[in-house]
Amino acid sequence: MAESNASVIDLALDTLRKEKQAIIFVNTKRSAEKVAEDLSTKLKELSPVAQEMSEKVLHSLQKPTVQCERLAKCVRKGIAFHHAGLVHHQRELVEEGFRSGVVKIIAATPTLAMGVDLPAFRVIMRDVKRYTHQGYTFIPVLEYHQMCGRAGRPNYDTYGEAISIASTEDEREELIDRFIKGKPEAIYSKLAVEPVLRTHLLSLIASNFVNTKKQIMDFFEQTFWAFQYKDMHRLEMIICKMLDLLEEWEFVVSNAEDFKSAGELEDTKYRATFMGKRVAELYLDPLSAFHLVTCIRKSTSRQIVPFSWLQMVSNTLEMRPLLKARTREYDQIQQVLVEYDSKLLQDEPSMFEPEYEDFLNSVKTAMFFHDWIGEKEEDYLLKTFDIRPGESRAKLDIADWLLYSAEDLARILQFQPLLKELERVRVRLKYGVKEELLPLIRFKHVGRVRARMLFRNNIRDVGDVKKADLATLTQILGKQTALSVKEQVGQELEPVKPGKRKGQIALHDYRE
DNA sequence: GGACGGTGAAACTTCAGGTTGCCTC
DNA sequence: GAAGTTTCACCGTCC
């Protein structure tokens, strides 16, 4: 055990002796799990309430992953870890457990300080540095305060403790100077970040909030961004560049041509196209929207498979950070590339171009999605792609949104044959099922597991469900679900429930 | 002698999180 | 930059 961990554990044990609670902040998900685990091995099993909670934690997914087992084991001792890799339900369980006092100590990444309001008697700051693109650097003072701010529970404690750990006297001085005496860093406007600017510019035009170039400039002159940078000339140049792009991408139209000779560019009028309005409504970054449009147009000249769409949505800013293609995985990714070479909607950039790495990452991300709709289990995904359930849910959510957007754009661009295809991929992604389970997944209370069980028992569509007798269905699905499914095909074998017409088929989230 | 297990040093590997976007029978 | 993990050499024990 690392030395710093030993002192962290001591502090945590001391907190327990005082019959108080603590949050330990660390800088990686792995560390959070490790600290919680190390601590839990030093403790005895707790109350039956903790056992009960541990069971809930373990069965938050269809099938427990190693992560679930690890957390469940800690919770049994009143310890937990908390980071974005946990599924929403597990995070809630941990937070709730802490509030009710079942969980005494949480080892967490900054997630816990960001959203949730979870005060503790003691906050232990194990790490005050974090790896970023600039190297291993101190966390912002603002964030340090945010985390320490969790110390002290307003209605229970008269005071709280936030403890940082230094290994030398010099380090102690540095921590005090930087985080306690030091000023929080200034806040800078993010409007100058291109994706943000693009999105806002388009939405301003689409909502008719501004129309002429003069109005646009007047608007941005009033923003915090302009106030901070004061360089309106540079700002104007950036905005003009953006406007040109939006026009080139056919999200806005202008009458700029009319003014070419007159020199009255200020009066140039901008108006969003139908597609531009939709892009703004979907809250898409126009660059991503253009990427989707380009892919949709290209789709007619390619042999399209689900992987094509998965790679398309993977290569967007929204999907970042992408799964990282490791050096030792290059061979495997190359194999996939060979297989899907002619089927991708984006040409492979040259190995020497800067976007090549992102391209490989997007392929790896698509491989993850592909395995998910190939009915691979979460535990497999965790081991293969190093993506935890909470993270994979977040990615799937974004993919769903982008595919929905793509579907909408395809409709606007009159690519009708694509609609069904995109919808199918969307449903498959939502439930994580192979193509053949699509008819079954439409039933309420039937997810990937039950659908697969039905399929294995030769019940493969609505007709089969109708034909199957209740006993068989009950054996496969259990009594309640079997009855529900039968009801959904219009065979009510129990007293008719009010409000539901006979013969009505419940089609949730998916229409043929 | 060889299989096995425990130990510890050295060599690798990897590193937080994210809000809101849509639609909904 | 450092924590965490994996690998590997080394040693002792047991059969």
XYZ file of C-alpha atoms (C1' of nucleotides) in Angstrom:
552
model
C 0.000 0.000 0.000
C 1.320 3.413 -0.872
C 2.354 5.588 2.024
C -0.218 8.280 1.386
C -2.890 5.621 1.372
C -1.818 4.427 4.783
C -2.346 7.864 6.296
C -5.621 8.226 4.455
C -6.793 4.939 5.913
C -5.706 6.048 9.375
C -7.679 9.252 9.023
C -10.701 7.333 7.841
C -10.502 4.876 10.717
C -10.159 7.789 13.108
C -13.325 9.285 11.653
C -15.132 6.029 12.284
C -13.928 5.951 15.871
C -15.445 9.386 16.325
C -18.652 7.941 14.841
C -18.550 10.478 12.049
C -18.531 10.286 8.254
C -15.848 11.237 5.736
C -15.402 11.753 2.030
C -11.990 11.013 0.547
C -11.207 12.781 -2.713
C -8.763 11.136 -5.104
C -7.806 11.793 -8.711
C -8.659 8.585 -10.537
C -11.500 6.112 -10.589
C -9.085 3.301 -9.888
C -7.754 5.034 -6.830
C -11.266 5.599 -5.516
C -11.945 1.891 -5.767
C -8.599 0.946 -4.312
C -8.899 3.214 -1.283
C -12.425 1.996 -0.568
C -11.336 -1.593 -0.915
C -8.225 -1.216 1.270
C -10.289 0.455 3.933
C -13.067 -2.105 3.831
C -10.678 -4.997 4.422
C -9.887 -3.444 7.793
C -13.489 -3.498 8.944
C -16.055 -5.975 10.125
C -19.381 -6.521 8.428
C -22.084 -4.167 9.524
C -25.804 -3.997 10.019
C -28.389 -5.972 8.064
C -29.329 -2.659 6.427
C -25.864 -2.538 4.892
C -26.228 -6.110 3.622
C -29.528 -5.200 2.046
C -28.015 -2.181 0.387
C -25.086 -4.224 -0.782
C -27.497 -6.588 -2.530
C -29.162 -3.681 -4.293
C -25.791 -2.371 -5.420
C -24.828 -5.786 -6.715
C -27.989 -6.170 -8.764
C -28.238 -2.731 -10.276
C -27.514 -4.200 -13.686
C -28.865 -7.178 -15.556
C -25.772 -9.036 -14.547
C -23.243 -7.881 -11.961
C -19.914 -6.673 -13.319
C -16.644 -6.874 -11.416
C -17.251 -3.254 -10.525
C -20.646 -4.096 -9.001
C -19.094 -6.894 -6.979
C -16.332 -4.659 -5.778
C -18.709 -1.934 -4.679
C -21.139 -4.377 -3.090
C -18.317 -5.873 -1.077
C -17.299 -2.440 0.227
C -20.854 -1.393 1.014
C -21.275 -4.430 3.220
C -18.695 -2.778 5.484
C -20.200 0.676 5.236
C -17.646 1.909 2.718
C -18.246 2.985 -0.877
C -16.564 4.476 -3.898
C -18.234 7.000 -6.135
C -17.321 8.009 -9.682
C -18.807 8.410 -13.149
C -18.293 4.735 -13.919
C -21.154 3.818 -11.613
C -24.584 3.494 -13.045
C -27.008 6.214 -12.020
C -28.909 3.891 -9.719
C -25.760 2.854 -7.883
C -24.693 6.439 -7.438
C -28.047 7.208 -5.892
C -27.780 4.211 -3.608
C -24.375 5.345 -2.394
C -25.517 8.923 -1.858
C -28.677 7.826 -0.115
C -26.697 5.378 1.995
C -24.376 8.146 3.077
C -27.243 10.454 3.984
C -28.941 7.774 6.030
C -25.670 6.832 7.708
C -25.400 3.282 6.385
C -22.356 4.299 4.384
C -19.725 5.907 6.587
C -16.898 6.653 4.192
C -16.923 7.417 0.485
C -13.814 7.458 -1.691
C -14.687 9.636 -4.642
C -13.480 11.406 -7.748
C -14.593 15.035 -8.213
C -18.049 13.921 -9.430
C -19.218 14.018 -5.888
C -18.213 17.643 -5.416
C -19.691 18.778 -8.704
C -23.334 17.901 -8.679
C -24.473 16.305 -5.496
C -24.879 18.098 -2.215
C -23.472 15.564 0.190
C -21.928 17.056 3.302
C -19.631 15.078 5.591
C -17.978 15.786 8.898
C -14.544 15.276 7.403
C -13.172 15.715 3.915
C -9.828 14.111 3.169
C -7.986 15.460 0.147
C -5.609 12.709 -0.824
C -4.723 14.147 -4.235
C -4.379 17.790 -5.133
C -2.747 17.137 -8.484
C -4.216 15.592 -11.573
C -2.995 14.444 -14.935
C -4.070 16.757 -17.763
C -2.816 17.423 -21.248
C -0.345 19.842 -19.694
C 1.048 17.101 -17.490
C 0.595 16.444 -13.822
C -0.713 19.729 -12.427
C -2.409 21.161 -9.369
C -6.177 21.166 -9.483
C -7.773 24.612 -9.699
C -8.170 26.462 -6.407
C -11.847 26.817 -7.190
C -12.230 23.094 -7.337
C -10.237 22.565 -4.171
C -12.607 24.891 -2.345
C -15.579 23.160 -3.879
C -14.428 19.823 -2.485
C -13.414 21.115 0.928
C -16.754 22.864 1.056
C -18.357 19.475 1.622
C -16.932 19.412 5.126
C -19.342 20.119 7.959
C -22.968 19.163 8.030
C -25.037 22.270 8.766
C -27.626 20.636 11.035
C -25.492 18.025 12.734
C -21.977 19.305 13.265
C -20.838 22.571 14.743
C -17.767 22.428 12.555
C -16.229 20.404 9.746
C -12.731 19.280 8.892
C -11.028 19.404 5.525
C -7.659 17.717 5.642
C -4.939 17.786 2.990
C -2.002 15.481 3.207
C 1.534 16.719 2.671
C 4.574 14.493 2.890
C 7.141 17.210 3.520
C 7.252 20.558 5.253
C 7.820 22.299 1.909
C 4.814 20.637 0.437
C 2.773 21.739 3.420
C 3.816 25.354 2.816
C 2.961 25.073 -0.831
C -0.491 23.686 -0.151
C -1.261 26.467 2.291
C -0.007 29.185 -0.055
C -1.763 27.840 -3.073
C -5.074 26.602 -1.778
C -5.733 28.409 1.461
C -4.087 31.780 1.047
C -4.236 31.788 -2.732
C -6.968 33.387 -4.817
C -9.306 31.281 -6.929
C -8.548 31.632 -10.597
C -10.416 34.127 -12.753
C -13.373 32.968 -14.785
C -13.028 33.197 -18.532
C -15.754 33.271 -21.144
C -16.032 30.107 -23.152
C -17.919 31.793 -25.958
C -14.791 32.003 -28.058
C -14.600 28.227 -28.192
C -15.644 27.506 -31.742
C -18.273 24.815 -31.170
C -19.999 27.020 -28.614
C -19.877 30.057 -30.843
C -21.179 28.153 -33.867
C -24.075 26.740 -31.911
C -25.127 30.050 -30.399
C -24.717 31.980 -33.602
C -26.978 29.597 -35.480
C -29.573 29.524 -32.755
C -29.650 33.324 -32.584
C -30.342 33.490 -36.286
C -32.755 30.561 -36.296
C -34.872 32.096 -33.578
C -34.893 35.420 -35.452
C -33.304 37.091 -32.493
C -30.849 38.719 -34.852
C -30.976 39.058 -38.618
C -28.479 41.526 -39.963
C -24.773 41.443 -39.551
C -24.987 44.656 -37.580
C -27.447 43.117 -35.133
C -25.210 40.119 -34.752
C -22.207 42.253 -33.967
C -24.208 44.432 -31.579
C -25.344 41.345 -29.742
C -21.893 39.894 -29.288
C -20.537 43.276 -28.266
C -22.770 43.031 -25.196
C -21.461 39.642 -24.104
C -19.075 38.827 -21.304
C -16.698 37.553 -23.935
C -16.420 40.941 -25.631
C -16.221 42.629 -22.260
C -13.281 40.437 -21.350
C -11.291 40.570 -24.562
C -12.218 44.042 -25.759
C -10.903 43.166 -29.193
C -13.981 43.668 -31.316
C -12.013 43.516 -34.516
C -10.790 40.010 -33.861
C -14.215 39.022 -32.670
C -15.762 40.287 -35.876
C -13.329 38.282 -37.950
C -14.178 35.076 -36.098
C -17.901 35.684 -36.423
C -17.612 36.425 -40.137
C -15.719 33.216 -40.647
C -18.445 31.342 -38.776
C -21.198 32.965 -40.797
C -19.486 31.949 -44.017
C -19.253 28.393 -42.814
C -22.881 28.266 -41.710
C -23.812 29.495 -45.171
C -21.548 27.008 -46.876
C -23.124 24.223 -44.840
C -26.589 25.429 -45.930
C -27.818 26.168 -42.443
C -28.235 29.872 -43.201
C -28.729 31.931 -46.329
C -27.844 35.576 -46.813
C -28.139 38.279 -49.359
C -24.431 39.062 -49.127
C -24.071 38.720 -52.874
C -26.273 41.771 -53.417
C -23.962 43.938 -51.401
C -20.689 42.914 -52.891
C -20.104 46.175 -54.689
C -22.063 48.480 -52.477
C -19.840 48.006 -49.447
C -22.811 47.905 -47.117
C -21.947 44.590 -45.604
C -23.381 45.668 -42.286
C -26.871 45.355 -43.734
C -26.341 41.802 -44.930
C -29.343 39.800 -43.840
C -29.131 36.267 -42.533
C -31.919 33.770 -42.284
C -31.835 30.150 -41.163
C -32.821 27.501 -43.660
C -35.373 24.864 -42.693
C -32.519 22.489 -42.019
C -30.625 25.162 -40.074
C -33.621 25.723 -37.828
C -33.853 22.036 -37.111
C -30.141 21.840 -36.324
C -30.559 24.677 -33.852
C -33.565 22.971 -32.277
C -31.670 19.723 -31.953
C -28.967 21.727 -30.243
C -26.378 20.148 -32.464
C -23.016 21.700 -33.049
C -23.357 22.838 -36.686
C -20.068 21.134 -37.512
C -21.438 17.802 -36.288
C -24.672 18.431 -38.134
C -22.703 19.053 -41.306
C -20.764 15.856 -40.682
C -24.038 13.936 -40.400
C -25.385 15.576 -43.562
C -22.226 14.702 -45.488
C -22.423 11.085 -44.351
C -26.101 10.828 -45.228
C -25.410 12.119 -48.729
C -22.529 9.728 -49.137
C -24.560 6.756 -47.977
C -26.109 6.125 -51.388
C -22.759 5.293 -52.895
C -21.740 2.872 -50.167
C -22.818 -0.445 -48.871
C -24.222 0.572 -45.526
C -24.139 -1.603 -42.418
C -24.906 -0.665 -38.813
C -21.193 -0.190 -38.196
C -21.211 2.653 -40.734
C -23.660 4.650 -38.637
C -21.912 3.778 -35.413
C -18.618 5.108 -36.720
C -20.385 8.200 -38.036
C -21.728 9.173 -34.620
C -18.479 8.222 -32.957
C -16.506 10.740 -34.922
C -18.147 13.846 -33.481
C -17.162 16.379 -30.860
C -20.237 15.423 -28.850
C -18.952 11.891 -28.385
C -15.673 12.987 -26.883
C -13.676 11.829 -25.125
C -13.526 8.815 -27.430
C -12.272 5.444 -26.336
C -8.533 5.475 -26.810
C -6.979 3.119 -29.299
C -3.938 1.640 -27.577
C -0.849 0.793 -29.494
C -1.286 -2.902 -28.877
C -4.807 -2.688 -30.291
C -3.725 -1.217 -33.621
C -3.627 -4.596 -35.328
C -7.112 -5.454 -34.233
C -8.439 -2.073 -35.314
C -6.736 -2.438 -38.660
C -8.525 -5.733 -39.137
C -11.834 -4.068 -38.468
C -10.902 -1.320 -40.893
C -10.129 -3.849 -43.598
C -13.495 -5.483 -42.997
C -15.458 -2.245 -43.155
C -13.219 -0.404 -45.573
C -15.798 0.266 -48.267
C -18.654 0.598 -45.823
C -17.570 3.572 -43.765
C -19.205 6.906 -44.438
C -15.957 8.688 -43.881
C -12.744 8.128 -45.795
C -9.803 6.964 -43.780
C -7.401 9.860 -43.362
C -3.751 9.294 -44.133
C -1.669 7.920 -41.322
C 0.334 11.132 -41.250
C -2.575 13.502 -40.851
C -3.300 14.829 -37.387
C -6.878 13.541 -37.419
C -5.732 9.972 -37.943
C -5.577 9.275 -34.229
C -9.101 10.549 -33.709
C -10.202 8.421 -36.606
C -8.758 5.289 -34.981
C -10.368 6.261 -31.713
C -13.704 6.702 -33.436
C -13.366 3.219 -34.903
C -12.628 1.807 -31.487
C -15.626 3.634 -30.046
C -17.748 2.222 -32.862
C -16.391 -1.235 -32.039
C -17.652 -0.784 -28.509
C -21.131 0.180 -29.751
C -21.036 -2.719 -32.170
C -20.257 -5.213 -29.428
C -23.057 -3.749 -27.351
C -25.612 -4.349 -30.112
C -23.999 -7.740 -30.557
C -25.383 -8.491 -27.075
C -22.041 -8.525 -25.311
C -22.326 -8.167 -21.550
C -21.280 -5.125 -19.566
C -18.539 -7.068 -17.884
C -17.067 -7.986 -21.246
C -17.202 -4.350 -22.330
C -15.533 -3.317 -19.106
C -12.699 -5.757 -19.626
C -12.318 -5.293 -23.373
C -12.789 -1.562 -23.733
C -12.052 -0.455 -20.201
C -15.400 1.308 -20.185
C -17.438 1.136 -17.012
C -21.231 0.779 -17.035
C -21.866 4.404 -16.081
C -19.600 5.617 -18.848
C -21.058 3.302 -21.436
C -24.588 4.477 -20.608
C -23.503 8.065 -21.101
C -21.995 7.227 -24.506
C -25.078 5.294 -25.563
C -27.227 8.234 -24.616
C -25.253 10.579 -26.822
C -25.271 8.069 -29.679
C -29.040 7.855 -29.403
C -29.395 11.590 -29.631
C -27.058 11.828 -32.637
C -28.807 8.996 -34.450
C -32.142 10.618 -33.793
C -30.722 13.816 -35.240
C -29.349 11.960 -38.245
C -32.744 10.434 -38.829
C -34.341 13.848 -38.728
C -31.786 15.295 -41.118
C -32.237 12.364 -43.485
C -35.962 13.103 -43.504
C -35.348 16.750 -44.351
C -32.883 15.784 -47.072
C -35.429 13.337 -48.489
C -33.403 10.203 -47.954
C -36.484 8.193 -47.044
C -34.950 4.710 -47.345
C -32.469 5.569 -44.606
C -35.093 6.351 -42.007
C -35.982 2.773 -41.206
C -32.360 1.764 -41.136
C -31.372 4.511 -38.731
C -34.356 3.728 -36.539
C -33.360 0.095 -36.340
C -29.835 0.940 -35.280
C -31.241 3.314 -32.712
C -33.488 0.706 -31.163
C -30.728 -1.864 -31.206
C -28.416 0.583 -29.486
C -31.034 1.472 -26.926
C -31.583 -2.119 -25.871
C -28.267 -3.650 -26.885
C -29.730 -6.353 -29.087
C -29.039 -8.081 -32.364
C -31.246 -7.465 -35.364
C -33.197 -10.678 -34.838
C -34.552 -9.555 -31.471
C -36.174 -6.391 -32.798
C -39.698 -7.827 -32.950
C -39.477 -9.029 -29.359
C -37.860 -5.984 -27.829
C -41.010 -4.012 -28.651
C -42.826 -5.595 -25.744
C -42.989 -3.774 -22.475
C -41.088 -5.490 -19.694
C -38.937 -7.323 -22.207
C -35.329 -6.228 -22.451
C -32.299 -7.803 -24.080
C -32.188 -10.715 -21.638
C -35.823 -11.777 -21.811
C -35.997 -11.195 -25.549
C -32.998 -13.471 -25.994
C -34.603 -16.156 -23.812
C -37.783 -16.025 -25.854
C -35.801 -16.266 -29.052
C -33.872 -19.256 -27.800
C -37.169 -20.946 -27.122
C -38.265 -20.390 -30.695
C -40.578 -17.532 -29.897
C -39.339 -15.002 -32.396
C -42.085 -12.532 -33.194
C -45.559 -11.326 -32.284
C -47.145 -14.312 -34.018
C -45.073 -16.763 -31.991
C -46.045 -15.004 -28.796
C -49.695 -15.302 -29.754
C -49.305 -18.999 -30.496
C -47.329 -19.838 -27.373
C -49.343 -21.060 -24.440
C -49.189 -19.221 -21.175
C -47.461 -22.064 -19.351
C -44.522 -21.955 -21.733
C -44.290 -18.202 -21.551
C -44.495 -18.303 -17.771
C -41.648 -20.745 -17.690
C -39.489 -18.414 -19.738
C -40.518 -15.033 -18.402
C -42.162 -15.569 -15.060
C -45.820 -15.195 -14.338
C -46.239 -11.418 -14.291
C -44.279 -10.727 -17.444
C -45.897 -13.606 -19.297
C -49.350 -12.237 -18.532
C -48.275 -8.746 -19.510
C -46.834 -9.916 -22.810
C -49.947 -11.906 -23.605
C -52.024 -8.877 -22.850
C -49.902 -6.842 -25.212
C -50.766 -9.145 -28.104
C -54.408 -8.759 -27.282
C -54.854 -11.998 -25.440
C -56.105 -11.000 -22.067
C -56.050 -13.962 -19.782
C -56.900 -11.998 -16.700
C -59.752 -9.646 -15.908
C -59.616 -6.697 -18.283
C -57.867 -3.764 -16.727
C -59.688 -0.482 -17.116
C -58.413 2.002 -19.626
C -56.791 -0.464 -21.989
C -58.579 -1.452 -25.153
C -58.540 -5.017 -26.278
C -56.196 -5.686 -29.121
C -54.057 -2.683 -28.414
C -50.414 -3.470 -28.818
C -48.044 -1.510 -26.728
C -45.238 -0.242 -28.895
C -42.843 1.562 -26.732
C -40.215 3.706 -28.363
C -40.314 1.784 -31.550
C -42.678 1.785 -34.452
C -42.470 -0.231 -37.578
C 14.585 -32.505 -8.533
C 10.594 -30.218 -9.482
C 6.087 -28.193 -8.598
C 4.201 -24.670 -6.066
C 3.561 -20.459 -3.509
C 4.915 -16.203 -1.517
C 7.541 -11.918 -1.890
C 9.269 -7.813 -3.636
C 11.562 -5.126 -7.039
C 11.217 -3.478 -11.659
C 8.673 -2.441 -15.706
C 4.615 -0.920 -17.667
C 0.259 1.436 -18.046
C -2.935 4.809 -17.297
C -4.819 8.856 -15.564
C -12.012 13.656 -13.659
C -16.185 14.867 -15.515
C -19.795 16.795 -18.596
C -25.041 20.107 -19.437
C -28.161 20.169 -22.390
C -29.603 18.966 -26.899
C -34.681 15.121 -29.330
C -39.227 12.553 -28.920
C -42.805 9.829 -26.288
C -47.029 6.047 -28.102
C 4.328 12.564 -11.923
C 2.643 8.952 -9.435
C -0.552 5.280 -8.247
C -1.898 0.883 -9.512
C -1.069 -3.292 -11.967
C 1.528 -6.752 -14.099
C 5.644 -9.285 -14.713
C 9.396 -11.757 -13.316
C 13.223 -13.290 -10.686
C 14.211 -15.275 -6.446
C 13.755 -18.071 -2.455
C 11.745 -21.440 0.678
C 8.814 -25.390 1.323
C 6.847 -29.642 0.486
C 6.314 -34.002 -1.807
